[in-house]
Coordinates of C-alpha atoms and ligand atoms in Angstrom, one line a residue:
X203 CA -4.7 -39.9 -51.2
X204 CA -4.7 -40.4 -47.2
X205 CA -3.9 -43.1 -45.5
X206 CA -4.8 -43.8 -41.8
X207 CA -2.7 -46.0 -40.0
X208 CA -4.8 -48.0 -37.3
X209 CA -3.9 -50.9 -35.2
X210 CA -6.3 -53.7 -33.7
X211 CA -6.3 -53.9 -30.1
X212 CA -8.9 -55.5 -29.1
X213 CA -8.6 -57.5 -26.3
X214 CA -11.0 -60.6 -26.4
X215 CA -10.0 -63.1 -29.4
X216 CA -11.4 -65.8 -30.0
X217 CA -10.1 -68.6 -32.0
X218 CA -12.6 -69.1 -35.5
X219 CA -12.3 -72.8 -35.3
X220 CA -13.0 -73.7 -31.5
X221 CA -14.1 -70.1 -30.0
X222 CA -12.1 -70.3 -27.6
X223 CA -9.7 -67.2 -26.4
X224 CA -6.7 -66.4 -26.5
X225 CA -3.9 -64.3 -25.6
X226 CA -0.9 -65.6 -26.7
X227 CA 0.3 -63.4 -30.3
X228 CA 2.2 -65.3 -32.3
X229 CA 3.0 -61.9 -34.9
X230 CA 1.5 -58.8 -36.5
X231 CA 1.2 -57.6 -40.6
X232 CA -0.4 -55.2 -42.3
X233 CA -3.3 -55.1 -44.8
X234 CA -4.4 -52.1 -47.1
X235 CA -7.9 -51.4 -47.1
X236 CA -9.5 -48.9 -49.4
X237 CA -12.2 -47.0 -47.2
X238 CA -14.9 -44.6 -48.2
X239 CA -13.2 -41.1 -49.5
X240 CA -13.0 -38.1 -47.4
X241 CA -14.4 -35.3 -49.4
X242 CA -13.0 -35.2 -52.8
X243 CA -9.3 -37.5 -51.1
X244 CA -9.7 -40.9 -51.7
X245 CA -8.6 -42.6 -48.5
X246 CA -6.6 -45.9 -47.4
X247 CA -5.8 -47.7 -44.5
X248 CA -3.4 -49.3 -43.3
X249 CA -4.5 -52.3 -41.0
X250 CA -1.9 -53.6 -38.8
X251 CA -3.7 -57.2 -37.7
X252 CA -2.1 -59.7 -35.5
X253 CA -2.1 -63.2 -35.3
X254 CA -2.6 -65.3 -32.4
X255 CA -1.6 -68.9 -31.4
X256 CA -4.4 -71.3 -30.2
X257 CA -3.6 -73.5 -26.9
X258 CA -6.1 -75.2 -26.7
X259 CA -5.3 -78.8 -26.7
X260 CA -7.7 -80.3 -28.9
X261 CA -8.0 -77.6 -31.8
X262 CA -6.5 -78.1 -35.1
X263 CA -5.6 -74.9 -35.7
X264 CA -3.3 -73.7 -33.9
X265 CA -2.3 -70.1 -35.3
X266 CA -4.8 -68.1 -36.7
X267 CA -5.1 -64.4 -38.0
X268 CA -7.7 -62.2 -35.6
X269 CA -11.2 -61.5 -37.3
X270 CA -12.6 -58.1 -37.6
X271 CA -16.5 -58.9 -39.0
X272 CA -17.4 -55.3 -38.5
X273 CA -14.1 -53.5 -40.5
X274 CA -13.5 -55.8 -43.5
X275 CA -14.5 -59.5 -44.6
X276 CA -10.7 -61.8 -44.4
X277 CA -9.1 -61.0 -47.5
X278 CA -10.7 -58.3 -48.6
X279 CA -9.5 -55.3 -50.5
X280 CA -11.4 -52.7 -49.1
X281 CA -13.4 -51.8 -45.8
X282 CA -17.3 -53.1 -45.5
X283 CA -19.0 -49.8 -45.4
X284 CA -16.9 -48.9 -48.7
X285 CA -18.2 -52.1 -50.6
X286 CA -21.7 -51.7 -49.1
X287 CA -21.4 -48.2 -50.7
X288 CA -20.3 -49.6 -53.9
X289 CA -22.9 -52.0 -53.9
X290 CA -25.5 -49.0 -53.4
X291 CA -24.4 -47.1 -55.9
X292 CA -24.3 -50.5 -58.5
X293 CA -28.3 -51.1 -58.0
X294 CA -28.6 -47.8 -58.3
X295 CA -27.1 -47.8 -61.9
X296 CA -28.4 -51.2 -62.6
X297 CA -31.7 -49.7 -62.1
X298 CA -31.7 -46.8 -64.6
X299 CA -29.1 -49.2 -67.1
X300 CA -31.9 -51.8 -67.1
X301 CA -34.9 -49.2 -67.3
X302 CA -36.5 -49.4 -70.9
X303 CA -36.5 -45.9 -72.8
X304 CA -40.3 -45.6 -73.2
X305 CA -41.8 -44.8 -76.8
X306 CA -41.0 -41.7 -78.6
Ligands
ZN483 ZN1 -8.7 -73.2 -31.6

């Protein structure tokens, strides 16, 4: 097993409910993401992801977690390119499980 540690920095949030950004953090956690293996080492990472405050005065929410669309969907257990993989490899299966053994 690895595990990589990485840490978001990326400067332009937005807040998901009224796009609008912010700076202000309000704290940081960590999510564990399985990601695709490396060689024959099956590989984690360790996500630290922050949360940010939204000021603006209208907006009902007013702390949010940051959203990383191209790393892994909110919640998720593992990375998108490793569950695009997975999914790959399922039709792939599904294919040859569902082909009919032809006669004789
Ligand atoms: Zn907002």
């Amino acid at each position: 097993m690895i595990t990589l540690h990485v840490t978001s920095t990326h400067p332009r949030v937005l807040c998901p409910r009224c796009h609008v950004r912010t700076l202000r953090v309000h704290s940081q956690y960590t999510r564990t993401l399985a990601d695709l293996p490396w060689g024959p080492y099956a590989v984690r990472v360790q996500l630290r992801v922050r949360k940010f405050f939204c000021d603006h005065p209208t907006c009902p929410r007013q702390i949010f977690t940051e959203r990383l669309p191209t790393v892994a969907a909110p919640w998720a257990r593992r990375t998108i390119r490793l569950a695009q993989l997975l999914l790959a490899y399922g039709l792939a299966l599904g294919g040859e499980a569902g082909a009919r053994p032809g006669p004789g």
